[in-house]
């Protein structure tokens, strides 16, 4: 089969490497991919939002199956376009992708269907929002309604910061139309759990649980990023928590989407938080997480392409999905300035990487001399697997020390909360 993956970061690198293992793959293309992926996939220089060119490429290259990985093309309906032109896809259609595309939609869905989440109010008018925040306790969470590259959430500690954020989102259009509407919600506390699931709208199969590290700095300080590292499985996702999630969150969500006439088929990502009052949903994503995918997929033993095709064909109930009972850790190297800016064109040196470490490139390209250079915020990441989480983490850092580029930014404490859990249990 000829397969195309739409996307170009570390997540797509992890999906591509896994799909490459499938016995059914003839050609594997990634649009646009990145220069570090050339040894296992053919990169095609087409942007993820250039729908006409993606469709034409699919038709000209007899693509049998497409995987649409990033949020923007999903929310804008790339799956609808490809499917309407007989290219089968893994990923939700536009109607279902709204679960990530509009926080206002997803909050209403949860409230209407009794799915536990933070209490909230929504505003389009800054004066009304300012009147509301005067009455609230802090910290408070302010979110842009639409997609904002993972940067649309502000946690504010006082009224003045809240007011500044409201004005920058609603009046100064910080995230363009994505912040025409804002959500102001209660601040929740507790360990976070990322749970990626395969679902075809009838069956839902959770993947191995994971934990992201969203803040740029050690000790979880500084601005939110797309994610600076991850571990799997997440020790806070105990069998008891799992039962609670399945009953109160996972199935209620897919049933709610069915009832709304928005059946979700693809990878539904549950961003969960374990509060003293039980598990609550922080967010839904309509896609694989980045960097969660880089710790989850290496642990998958079942053929990923087979699972994806069964998801598309609504026969996920026929598939048994198996996982390695090991631990995985992923550590990201970002370029200076991330998540606000990024530094480009810096030469990347890759020295002695273990054969069993996974190197996932993201913001990289080849310069005119053919040398791999930085080309974005999150540059690359390393995943290692071991029986014990501590060994997987140590291996990641050992391998990461073999990679060098100027002003490389790496958190030194990926997995600290999970290790703390194991130490205290
Ligand atoms: P989101 O884009 O909605 O996933 O939010 C990004 C990050 O902001 C989450 O992973 C949390 O760490 C944090 N966050 C979002 N909503 C809340 C909340 N209500 N309470 C506490 N932290 C939150
Ligand atoms: N790592 C969080 C996300 O992919 O949204």
Tab-separated table of N, CA, C and O and ligand atoms in Angstrom, residues 11 71 100 149-150 194 196 212-214 225-230 269 283-285 287-293 378, ligand 2:
chain	number	residue	atom	x	y	z
A	11	UNK	N	6.122	14.193	16.280
A	11	UNK	CA	4.988	13.260	16.329
A	11	UNK	C	4.880	12.479	15.018
A	11	UNK	O	4.715	11.257	15.003
A	71	UNK	N	-3.461	19.376	14.153
A	71	UNK	CA	-4.798	19.907	14.436
A	71	UNK	C	-5.355	20.804	13.315
A	71	UNK	O	-6.519	20.654	12.926
A	100	UNK	N	-11.554	19.775	19.409
A	100	UNK	CA	-10.335	20.529	19.738
A	100	UNK	C	-10.404	21.953	19.188
A	100	UNK	O	-9.877	22.887	19.812
A	149	UNK	N	-1.612	27.016	18.614
A	149	UNK	CA	-0.306	26.344	18.685
A	149	UNK	C	0.051	25.921	20.115
A	149	UNK	O	1.221	25.975	20.502
A	150	UNK	N	-0.939	25.572	20.900
A	150	UNK	CA	-0.688	25.146	22.286
A	150	UNK	C	-0.330	26.295	23.213
A	150	UNK	O	0.078	26.072	24.345
A	194	UNK	N	-1.998	12.382	30.212
A	194	UNK	CA	-2.407	12.425	28.806
A	194	UNK	C	-2.841	11.021	28.427
A	194	UNK	O	-2.093	10.065	28.637
A	196	UNK	N	-4.134	9.027	25.171
A	196	UNK	CA	-4.486	8.950	23.758
A	196	UNK	C	-5.322	7.691	23.576
A	196	UNK	O	-5.049	6.672	24.217
A	212	UNK	N	2.980	14.562	29.901
A	212	UNK	CA	3.721	15.584	29.162
A	212	UNK	C	4.398	16.518	30.165
A	212	UNK	O	4.057	16.495	31.364
A	213	UNK	N	5.323	17.327	29.737
A	213	UNK	CA	5.961	18.360	30.579
A	213	UNK	C	5.874	19.647	29.787
A	213	UNK	O	6.720	19.920	28.939
A	214	UNK	N	4.813	20.434	30.051
A	214	UNK	CA	4.466	21.532	29.139
A	214	UNK	C	5.287	22.792	29.346
A	214	UNK	O	5.525	23.542	28.402
A	225	UNK	N	4.757	25.354	26.624
A	225	UNK	CA	5.287	25.048	25.288
A	225	UNK	C	4.375	23.989	24.680
A	225	UNK	O	3.397	23.580	25.307
A	226	UNK	N	4.726	23.493	23.509
A	226	UNK	CA	4.000	22.338	22.960
A	226	UNK	C	4.245	21.086	23.792
A	226	UNK	O	3.476	20.138	23.749
A	227	UNK	N	5.352	21.079	24.549
A	227	UNK	CA	5.725	19.898	25.352
A	227	UNK	C	7.227	19.687	25.252
A	227	UNK	O	7.774	19.651	24.162
A	228	UNK	N	7.898	19.579	26.404
A	228	UNK	CA	9.372	19.483	26.428
A	228	UNK	C	9.871	18.074	26.742
A	228	UNK	O	11.066	17.855	26.884
A	229	UNK	N	8.946	17.140	26.859
A	229	UNK	CA	9.347	15.775	27.149
A	229	UNK	C	8.153	15.023	27.693
A	229	UNK	O	7.139	15.630	28.040
A	230	UNK	N	8.254	13.705	27.731
A	230	UNK	CA	7.119	12.900	28.183
A	230	UNK	C	7.626	11.579	28.740
A	230	UNK	O	8.759	11.179	28.448
A	269	UNK	N	-7.611	12.471	22.076
A	269	UNK	CA	-6.641	12.692	23.162
A	269	UNK	C	-7.387	13.322	24.329
A	269	UNK	O	-8.027	14.366	24.164
A	283	UNK	N	-8.666	19.229	28.662
A	283	UNK	CA	-8.844	19.529	27.241
A	283	UNK	C	-8.993	18.236	26.459
A	283	UNK	O	-8.591	17.172	26.922
A	284	UNK	N	-9.584	18.386	25.274
A	284	UNK	CA	-9.575	17.303	24.290
A	284	UNK	C	-8.705	17.747	23.126
A	284	UNK	O	-8.749	18.926	22.746
A	285	UNK	N	-7.971	16.820	22.545
A	285	UNK	CA	-7.333	17.092	21.260
A	285	UNK	C	-7.852	16.068	20.266
A	285	UNK	O	-8.140	14.923	20.639
A	287	UNK	N	-6.330	14.552	17.949
A	287	UNK	CA	-5.142	14.028	17.259
A	287	UNK	C	-4.172	13.453	18.277
A	287	UNK	O	-4.350	13.621	19.481
A	288	UNK	N	-3.120	12.831	17.765
A	288	UNK	CA	-2.026	12.372	18.629
A	288	UNK	C	-1.340	13.581	19.265
A	288	UNK	O	-1.191	14.624	18.620
A	289	UNK	N	-0.883	13.445	20.502
A	289	UNK	CA	-0.144	14.517	21.170
A	289	UNK	C	1.322	14.505	20.772
A	289	UNK	O	1.859	13.485	20.343
A	290	UNK	N	1.948	15.640	20.939
A	290	UNK	CA	3.378	15.765	20.649
A	290	UNK	C	4.000	16.419	21.885
A	290	UNK	O	3.644	17.566	22.191
A	291	UNK	N	4.807	15.783	22.697
A	291	UNK	CA	5.601	14.575	22.425
A	291	UNK	C	5.040	13.257	22.985
A	291	UNK	O	5.775	12.268	23.020
A	292	UNK	N	3.775	13.211	23.401
A	292	UNK	CA	3.273	11.944	23.959
A	292	UNK	C	3.420	10.776	22.969
A	292	UNK	O	3.734	9.646	23.365
A	293	UNK	N	3.151	11.066	21.696
A	293	UNK	CA	3.236	10.006	20.675
A	293	UNK	C	4.625	9.361	20.669
A	293	UNK	O	4.762	8.159	20.429
A	378	UNK	N	10.948	23.416	18.605
A	378	UNK	CA	11.352	22.093	19.068
A	378	UNK	C	12.154	21.453	17.931
A	378	UNK	O	11.632	21.206	16.839
B	2	LIG	N1	1.608	17.720	24.170
B	2	LIG	C1	0.338	18.295	24.162
B	2	LIG	C2	-0.324	18.346	22.868
B	2	LIG	O1	0.066	17.690	21.925
B	2	LIG	O2	-1.304	19.075	22.747
